[in-house]
Amino acid sequence: MRETARKQATNLSIRSDLLRQARARKINLSQTLEETLEKILNEHDRQAWVEENREAVTVANRFVEENGLWSEGLRTF
């Protein structure tokens, strides 16, 4: 999202076994959390867009089914 955004310290709780394993494998917890949280937020945004635009997409699809695409006669494939 925004790699230039300022970092902010926070306190988190994590299962001790997961923390131990992550440290043993030298996994950067901050980076892992940021990447995973960004994916989750993007998916939430995508789902919200789909829901907000569901009616418009349905209408557009119906129009194409009934009338075809405007470029139908222009395709060479």
PDB file of N, CA and C in Angstrom:
ATOM      1  N   MET A   1       0.822  -1.175   0.000  1.00  0.00           N
ATOM      2  CA  MET A   1       0.000   0.000   0.000  1.00  0.00           C
ATOM      3  C   MET A   1       0.874   1.250   0.000  1.00  0.00           C
ATOM      4  N   ARG A   2       1.332   1.609   1.162  1.00  0.00           N
ATOM      5  CA  ARG A   2       2.143   2.815   1.279  1.00  0.00           C
ATOM      6  C   ARG A   2       3.442   2.485   1.978  1.00  0.00           C
ATOM      7  N   GLU A   3       4.453   2.220   1.181  1.00  0.00           N
ATOM      8  CA  GLU A   3       5.745   1.880   1.765  1.00  0.00           C
ATOM      9  C   GLU A   3       6.396   3.080   2.437  1.00  0.00           C
ATOM     10  N   THR A   4       5.919   4.283   2.108  1.00  0.00           N
ATOM     11  CA  THR A   4       6.501   5.481   2.696  1.00  0.00           C
ATOM     12  C   THR A   4       5.811   5.883   3.992  1.00  0.00           C
ATOM     13  N   ALA A   5       4.737   5.185   4.353  1.00  0.00           N
ATOM     14  CA  ALA A   5       4.030   5.516   5.586  1.00  0.00           C
ATOM     15  C   ALA A   5       4.955   5.289   6.784  1.00  0.00           C
ATOM     16  N   ARG A   6       4.793   6.123   7.773  1.00  0.00           N
ATOM     17  CA  ARG A   6       5.607   6.044   8.981  1.00  0.00           C
ATOM     18  C   ARG A   6       5.300   4.759   9.741  1.00  0.00           C
ATOM     19  N   LYS A   7       6.316   4.126  10.256  1.00  0.00           N
ATOM     20  CA  LYS A   7       6.144   2.930  11.088  1.00  0.00           C
ATOM     21  C   LYS A   7       5.691   3.360  12.474  1.00  0.00           C
ATOM     22  N   GLN A   8       4.844   2.530  13.067  1.00  0.00           N
ATOM     23  CA  GLN A   8       4.349   2.830  14.414  1.00  0.00           C
ATOM     24  C   GLN A   8       4.471   1.587  15.268  1.00  0.00           C
ATOM     25  N   ALA A   9       5.057   1.737  16.431  1.00  0.00           N
ATOM     26  CA  ALA A   9       5.205   0.613  17.350  1.00  0.00           C
ATOM     27  C   ALA A   9       3.841   0.231  17.910  1.00  0.00           C
ATOM     28  N   THR A  10       3.663  -1.064  18.118  1.00  0.00           N
ATOM     29  CA  THR A  10       2.418  -1.561  18.702  1.00  0.00           C
ATOM     30  C   THR A  10       2.718  -2.806  19.516  1.00  0.00           C
ATOM     31  N   ASN A  11       1.831  -3.143  20.398  1.00  0.00           N
ATOM     32  CA  ASN A  11       1.986  -4.357  21.193  1.00  0.00           C
ATOM     33  C   ASN A  11       1.042  -5.411  20.663  1.00  0.00           C
ATOM     34  N   LEU A  12       1.556  -6.592  20.442  1.00  0.00           N
ATOM     35  CA  LEU A  12       0.758  -7.713  19.963  1.00  0.00           C
ATOM     36  C   LEU A  12       0.991  -8.912  20.861  1.00  0.00           C
ATOM     37  N   SER A  13       0.019  -9.772  20.899  1.00  0.00           N
ATOM     38  CA  SER A  13       0.180 -11.047  21.602  1.00  0.00           C
ATOM     39  C   SER A  13       0.175 -12.147  20.561  1.00  0.00           C
ATOM     40  N   ILE A  14       1.076 -13.085  20.722  1.00  0.00           N
ATOM     41  CA  ILE A  14       1.202 -14.188  19.782  1.00  0.00           C
ATOM     42  C   ILE A  14       1.518 -15.452  20.576  1.00  0.00           C
ATOM     43  N   ARG A  15       1.033 -16.582  20.077  1.00  0.00           N
ATOM     44  CA  ARG A  15       1.314 -17.848  20.769  1.00  0.00           C
ATOM     45  C   ARG A  15       2.821 -18.058  20.872  1.00  0.00           C
ATOM     46  N   SER A  16       3.256 -18.504  22.009  1.00  0.00           N
ATOM     47  CA  SER A  16       4.687 -18.659  22.263  1.00  0.00           C
ATOM     48  C   SER A  16       5.333 -19.670  21.321  1.00  0.00           C
ATOM     49  N   ASP A  17       4.608 -20.733  20.946  1.00  0.00           N
ATOM     50  CA  ASP A  17       5.197 -21.722  20.044  1.00  0.00           C
ATOM     51  C   ASP A  17       5.424 -21.136  18.651  1.00  0.00           C
ATOM     52  N   LEU A  18       4.500 -20.304  18.190  1.00  0.00           N
ATOM     53  CA  LEU A  18       4.673 -19.666  16.885  1.00  0.00           C
ATOM     54  C   LEU A  18       5.819 -18.667  16.910  1.00  0.00           C
ATOM     55  N   LEU A  19       5.908 -17.908  17.985  1.00  0.00           N
ATOM     56  CA  LEU A  19       6.991 -16.936  18.117  1.00  0.00           C
ATOM     57  C   LEU A  19       8.341 -17.646  18.132  1.00  0.00           C
ATOM     58  N   ARG A  20       8.425 -18.720  18.864  1.00  0.00           N
ATOM     59  CA  ARG A  20       9.685 -19.488  18.948  1.00  0.00           C
ATOM     60  C   ARG A  20      10.084 -20.013  17.567  1.00  0.00           C
ATOM     61  N   GLN A  21       9.131 -20.578  16.833  1.00  0.00           N
ATOM     62  CA  GLN A  21       9.416 -21.110  15.501  1.00  0.00           C
ATOM     63  C   GLN A  21       9.805 -20.009  14.517  1.00  0.00           C
ATOM     64  N   ALA A  22       9.111 -18.894  14.583  1.00  0.00           N
ATOM     65  CA  ALA A  22       9.424 -17.785  13.684  1.00  0.00           C
ATOM     66  C   ALA A  22      10.825 -17.245  13.960  1.00  0.00           C
ATOM     67  N   ARG A  23      11.146 -17.095  15.209  1.00  0.00           N
ATOM     68  CA  ARG A  23      12.490 -16.604  15.557  1.00  0.00           C
ATOM     69  C   ARG A  23      13.573 -17.583  15.118  1.00  0.00           C
ATOM     70  N   ALA A  24      13.302 -18.870  15.288  1.00  0.00           N
ATOM     71  CA  ALA A  24      14.277 -19.888  14.891  1.00  0.00           C
ATOM     72  C   ALA A  24      14.541 -19.841  13.387  1.00  0.00           C
ATOM     73  N   ARG A  25      13.519 -19.444  12.630  1.00  0.00           N
ATOM     74  CA  ARG A  25      13.651 -19.370  11.167  1.00  0.00           C
ATOM     75  C   ARG A  25      13.976 -17.960  10.691  1.00  0.00           C
ATOM     76  N   LYS A  26      14.235 -17.066  11.646  1.00  0.00           N
ATOM     77  CA  LYS A  26      14.586 -15.678  11.353  1.00  0.00           C
ATOM     78  C   LYS A  26      13.540 -14.985  10.469  1.00  0.00           C
ATOM     79  N   ILE A  27      12.270 -15.223  10.788  1.00  0.00           N
ATOM     80  CA  ILE A  27      11.167 -14.583  10.069  1.00  0.00           C
ATOM     81  C   ILE A  27      10.929 -13.207  10.677  1.00  0.00           C
ATOM     82  N   ASN A  28      10.893 -12.204   9.838  1.00  0.00           N
ATOM     83  CA  ASN A  28      10.648 -10.831  10.273  1.00  0.00           C
ATOM     84  C   ASN A  28       9.155 -10.689  10.549  1.00  0.00           C
ATOM     85  N   LEU A  29       8.793 -10.616  11.823  1.00  0.00           N
ATOM     86  CA  LEU A  29       7.381 -10.570  12.204  1.00  0.00           C
ATOM     87  C   LEU A  29       6.687  -9.304  11.728  1.00  0.00           C
ATOM     88  N   SER A  30       7.355  -8.171  11.819  1.00  0.00           N
ATOM     89  CA  SER A  30       6.745  -6.917  11.382  1.00  0.00           C
ATOM     90  C   SER A  30       6.437  -6.957   9.892  1.00  0.00           C
ATOM     91  N   GLN A  31       7.386  -7.405   9.109  1.00  0.00           N
ATOM     92  CA  GLN A  31       7.197  -7.488   7.666  1.00  0.00           C
ATOM     93  C   GLN A  31       6.103  -8.495   7.316  1.00  0.00           C
ATOM     94  N   THR A  32       6.106  -9.638   7.993  1.00  0.00           N
ATOM     95  CA  THR A  32       5.097 -10.665   7.750  1.00  0.00           C
ATOM     96  C   THR A  32       3.707 -10.147   8.077  1.00  0.00           C
ATOM     97  N   LEU A  33       3.565  -9.460   9.189  1.00  0.00           N
ATOM     98  CA  LEU A  33       2.269  -8.896   9.569  1.00  0.00           C
ATOM     99  C   LEU A  33       1.815  -7.859   8.552  1.00  0.00           C
ATOM    100  N   GLU A  34       2.717  -6.957   8.155  1.00  0.00           N
ATOM    101  CA  GLU A  34       2.356  -5.925   7.184  1.00  0.00           C
ATOM    102  C   GLU A  34       1.899  -6.542   5.866  1.00  0.00           C
ATOM    103  N   GLU A  35       2.645  -7.503   5.350  1.00  0.00           N
ATOM    104  CA  GLU A  35       2.301  -8.125   4.072  1.00  0.00           C
ATOM    105  C   GLU A  35       0.964  -8.857   4.150  1.00  0.00           C
ATOM    106  N   THR A  36       0.776  -9.605   5.223  1.00  0.00           N
ATOM    107  CA  THR A  36      -0.464 -10.369   5.379  1.00  0.00           C
ATOM    108  C   THR A  36      -1.652  -9.446   5.605  1.00  0.00           C
ATOM    109  N   LEU A  37      -1.479  -8.437   6.430  1.00  0.00           N
ATOM    110  CA  LEU A  37      -2.554  -7.483   6.695  1.00  0.00           C
ATOM    111  C   LEU A  37      -2.933  -6.727   5.420  1.00  0.00           C
ATOM    112  N   GLU A  38      -1.940  -6.385   4.618  1.00  0.00           N
ATOM    113  CA  GLU A  38      -2.204  -5.702   3.349  1.00  0.00           C
ATOM    114  C   GLU A  38      -3.036  -6.587   2.421  1.00  0.00           C
ATOM    115  N   LYS A  39      -2.718  -7.875   2.356  1.00  0.00           N
ATOM    116  CA  LYS A  39      -3.495  -8.809   1.530  1.00  0.00           C
ATOM    117  C   LYS A  39      -4.939  -8.904   2.029  1.00  0.00           C
ATOM    118  N   ILE A  40      -5.102  -8.997   3.331  1.00  0.00           N
ATOM    119  CA  ILE A  40      -6.442  -9.101   3.918  1.00  0.00           C
ATOM    120  C   ILE A  40      -7.235  -7.825   3.642  1.00  0.00           C
ATOM    121  N   LEU A  41      -6.610  -6.670   3.815  1.00  0.00           N
ATOM    122  CA  LEU A  41      -7.291  -5.400   3.564  1.00  0.00           C
ATOM    123  C   LEU A  41      -7.669  -5.253   2.092  1.00  0.00           C
ATOM    124  N   ASN A  42      -6.773  -5.650   1.197  1.00  0.00           N
ATOM    125  CA  ASN A  42      -7.080  -5.600  -0.237  1.00  0.00           C
ATOM    126  C   ASN A  42      -8.263  -6.498  -0.573  1.00  0.00           C
ATOM    127  N   GLU A  43      -8.311  -7.666   0.029  1.00  0.00           N
ATOM    128  CA  GLU A  43      -9.428  -8.584  -0.225  1.00  0.00           C
ATOM    129  C   GLU A  43     -10.732  -7.999   0.313  1.00  0.00           C
ATOM    130  N   HIS A  44     -10.691  -7.373   1.458  1.00  0.00           N
ATOM    131  CA  HIS A  44     -11.883  -6.713   1.999  1.00  0.00           C
ATOM    132  C   HIS A  44     -12.352  -5.605   1.065  1.00  0.00           C
ATOM    133  N   ASP A  45     -11.390  -4.817   0.560  1.00  0.00           N
ATOM    134  CA  ASP A  45     -11.734  -3.748  -0.386  1.00  0.00           C
ATOM    135  C   ASP A  45     -12.344  -4.323  -1.659  1.00  0.00           C
ATOM    136  N   ARG A  46     -11.779  -5.431  -2.157  1.00  0.00           N
ATOM    137  CA  ARG A  46     -12.294  -6.067  -3.365  1.00  0.00           C
ATOM    138  C   ARG A  46     -13.719  -6.554  -3.146  1.00  0.00           C
ATOM    139  N   GLN A  47     -13.943  -7.211  -2.016  1.00  0.00           N
ATOM    140  CA  GLN A  47     -15.287  -7.709  -1.713  1.00  0.00           C
ATOM    141  C   GLN A  47     -16.287  -6.570  -1.570  1.00  0.00           C
ATOM    142  N   ALA A  48     -15.868  -5.472  -0.948  1.00  0.00           N
ATOM    143  CA  ALA A  48     -16.750  -4.313  -0.798  1.00  0.00           C
ATOM    144  C   ALA A  48     -17.089  -3.723  -2.158  1.00  0.00           C
ATOM    145  N   TRP A  49     -16.088  -3.645  -3.067  1.00  0.00           N
ATOM    146  CA  TRP A  49     -16.335  -3.119  -4.412  1.00  0.00           C
ATOM    147  C   TRP A  49     -17.329  -4.006  -5.150  1.00  0.00           C
ATOM    148  N   VAL A  50     -17.130  -5.315  -5.073  1.00  0.00           N
ATOM    149  CA  VAL A  50     -18.037  -6.246  -5.744  1.00  0.00           C
ATOM    150  C   VAL A  50     -19.461  -6.051  -5.237  1.00  0.00           C
ATOM    151  N   GLU A  51     -19.610  -5.949  -3.937  1.00  0.00           N
ATOM    152  CA  GLU A  51     -20.941  -5.778  -3.359  1.00  0.00           C
ATOM    153  C   GLU A  51     -21.556  -4.433  -3.757  1.00  0.00           C
ATOM    154  N   GLU A  52     -20.764  -3.378  -3.697  1.00  0.00           N
ATOM    155  CA  GLU A  52     -21.258  -2.048  -4.044  1.00  0.00           C
ATOM    156  C   GLU A  52     -21.644  -1.941  -5.516  1.00  0.00           C
ATOM    157  N   ASN A  53     -20.991  -2.708  -6.368  1.00  0.00           N
ATOM    158  CA  ASN A  53     -21.206  -2.606  -7.813  1.00  0.00           C
ATOM    159  C   ASN A  53     -21.960  -3.792  -8.402  1.00  0.00           C
ATOM    160  N   ARG A  54     -22.471  -4.660  -7.543  1.00  0.00           N
ATOM    161  CA  ARG A  54     -23.151  -5.876  -7.999  1.00  0.00           C
ATOM    162  C   ARG A  54     -24.290  -5.549  -8.972  1.00  0.00           C
ATOM    163  N   GLU A  55     -25.123  -4.585  -8.633  1.00  0.00           N
ATOM    164  CA  GLU A  55     -26.265  -4.251  -9.483  1.00  0.00           C
ATOM    165  C   GLU A  55     -25.806  -3.712 -10.838  1.00  0.00           C
ATOM    166  N   ALA A  56     -24.828  -2.822 -10.844  1.00  0.00           N
ATOM    167  CA  ALA A  56     -24.331  -2.253 -12.102  1.00  0.00           C
ATOM    168  C   ALA A  56     -23.707  -3.327 -12.987  1.00  0.00           C
ATOM    169  N   VAL A  57     -22.971  -4.240 -12.409  1.00  0.00           N
ATOM    170  CA  VAL A  57     -22.361  -5.323 -13.178  1.00  0.00           C
ATOM    171  C   VAL A  57     -23.445  -6.232 -13.752  1.00  0.00           C
ATOM    172  N   THR A  58     -24.468  -6.510 -12.968  1.00  0.00           N
ATOM    173  CA  THR A  58     -25.581  -7.340 -13.435  1.00  0.00           C
ATOM    174  C   THR A  58     -26.283  -6.670 -14.618  1.00  0.00           C
ATOM    175  N   VAL A  59     -26.536  -5.376 -14.505  1.00  0.00           N
ATOM    176  CA  VAL A  59     -27.192  -4.632 -15.590  1.00  0.00           C
ATOM    177  C   VAL A  59     -26.307  -4.633 -16.839  1.00  0.00           C
ATOM    178  N   ALA A  60     -25.026  -4.396 -16.677  1.00  0.00           N
ATOM    179  CA  ALA A  60     -24.109  -4.382 -17.811  1.00  0.00           C
ATOM    180  C   ALA A  60     -24.047  -5.750 -18.472  1.00  0.00           C
ATOM    181  N   ASN A  61     -23.984  -6.802 -17.692  1.00  0.00           N
ATOM    182  CA  ASN A  61     -23.951  -8.160 -18.249  1.00  0.00           C
ATOM    183  C   ASN A  61     -25.241  -8.473 -19.003  1.00  0.00           C
ATOM    184  N   ARG A  62     -26.360  -8.061 -18.445  1.00  0.00           N
ATOM    185  CA  ARG A  62     -27.652  -8.283 -19.106  1.00  0.00           C
ATOM    186  C   ARG A  62     -27.687  -7.544 -20.445  1.00  0.00           C
ATOM    187  N   PHE A  63     -27.198  -6.306 -20.467  1.00  0.00           N
ATOM    188  CA  PHE A  63     -27.168  -5.521 -21.693  1.00  0.00           C
ATOM    189  C   PHE A  63     -26.344  -6.235 -22.768  1.00  0.00           C
ATOM    190  N   VAL A  64     -25.172  -6.749 -22.395  1.00  0.00           N
ATOM    191  CA  VAL A  64     -24.310  -7.446 -23.350  1.00  0.00           C
ATOM    192  C   VAL A  64     -24.991  -8.718 -23.841  1.00  0.00           C
ATOM    193  N   GLU A  65     -25.650  -9.440 -22.950  1.00  0.00           N
ATOM    194  CA  GLU A  65     -26.358 -10.657 -23.361  1.00  0.00           C
ATOM    195  C   GLU A  65     -27.445 -10.343 -24.381  1.00  0.00           C
ATOM    196  N   GLU A  66     -28.152  -9.239 -24.170  1.00  0.00           N
ATOM    197  CA  GLU A  66     -29.267  -8.876 -25.051  1.00  0.00           C
ATOM    198  C   GLU A  66     -28.813  -8.192 -26.338  1.00  0.00           C
ATOM    199  N   ASN A  67     -27.721  -7.413 -26.270  1.00  0.00           N
ATOM    200  CA  ASN A  67     -27.314  -6.586 -27.403  1.00  0.00           C
ATOM    201  C   ASN A  67     -25.964  -6.941 -27.994  1.00  0.00           C
ATOM    202  N   GLY A  68     -25.215  -7.768 -27.322  1.00  0.00           N
ATOM    203  CA  GLY A  68     -23.859  -8.088 -27.776  1.00  0.00           C
ATOM    204  C   GLY A  68     -22.894  -6.962 -27.424  1.00  0.00           C
ATOM    205  N   LEU A  69     -21.647  -7.181 -27.775  1.00  0.00           N
ATOM    206  CA  LEU A  69     -20.617  -6.172 -27.519  1.00  0.00           C
ATOM    207  C   LEU A  69     -20.604  -5.163 -28.652  1.00  0.00           C
ATOM    208  N   TRP A  70     -20.269  -3.924 -28.352  1.00  0.00           N
ATOM    209  CA  TRP A  70     -20.230  -2.882 -29.373  1.00  0.00           C
ATOM    210  C   TRP A  70     -19.182  -3.193 -30.440  1.00  0.00           C
ATOM    211  N   SER A  71     -18.168  -3.956 -30.081  1.00  0.00           N
ATOM    212  CA  SER A  71     -17.073  -4.264 -31.006  1.00  0.00           C
ATOM    213  C   SER A  71     -17.270  -5.613 -31.705  1.00  0.00           C
ATOM    214  N   GLU A  72     -18.432  -6.184 -31.590  1.00  0.00           N
ATOM    215  CA  GLU A  72     -18.685  -7.534 -32.116  1.00  0.00           C
ATOM    216  C   GLU A  72     -18.234  -7.672 -33.587  1.00  0.00           C
ATOM    217  N   GLY A  73     -18.577  -6.750 -34.439  1.00  0.00           N
ATOM    218  CA  GLY A  73     -18.232  -6.855 -35.854  1.00  0.00           C
ATOM    219  C   GLY A  73     -16.824  -6.439 -36.185  1.00  0.00           C
ATOM    220  N   LEU A  74     -16.103  -5.918 -35.222  1.00  0.00           N
ATOM    221  CA  LEU A  74     -14.746  -5.414 -35.475  1.00  0.00           C
ATOM    222  C   LEU A  74     -13.661  -6.448 -35.170  1.00  0.00           C
ATOM    223  N   ARG A  75     -14.029  -7.500 -34.480  1.00  0.00           N
ATOM    224  CA  ARG A  75     -13.021  -8.505 -34.092  1.00  0.00           C
ATOM    225  C   ARG A  75     -12.493  -9.241 -35.317  1.00  0.00           C
ATOM    226  N   THR A  76     -11.214  -9.518 -35.313  1.00  0.00           N
ATOM    227  CA  THR A  76     -10.608 -10.293 -36.413  1.00  0.00           C
ATOM    228  C   THR A  76     -10.167 -11.679 -35.943  1.00  0.00           C
ATOM    229  N   PHE A  77     -10.598 -12.057 -34.775  1.00  0.00           N
ATOM    230  CA  PHE A  77     -10.231 -13.383 -34.246  1.00  0.00           C
ATOM    231  C   PHE A  77     -11.452 -14.185 -33.926  1.00  0.00           C
TER     232      PHE A  77
END
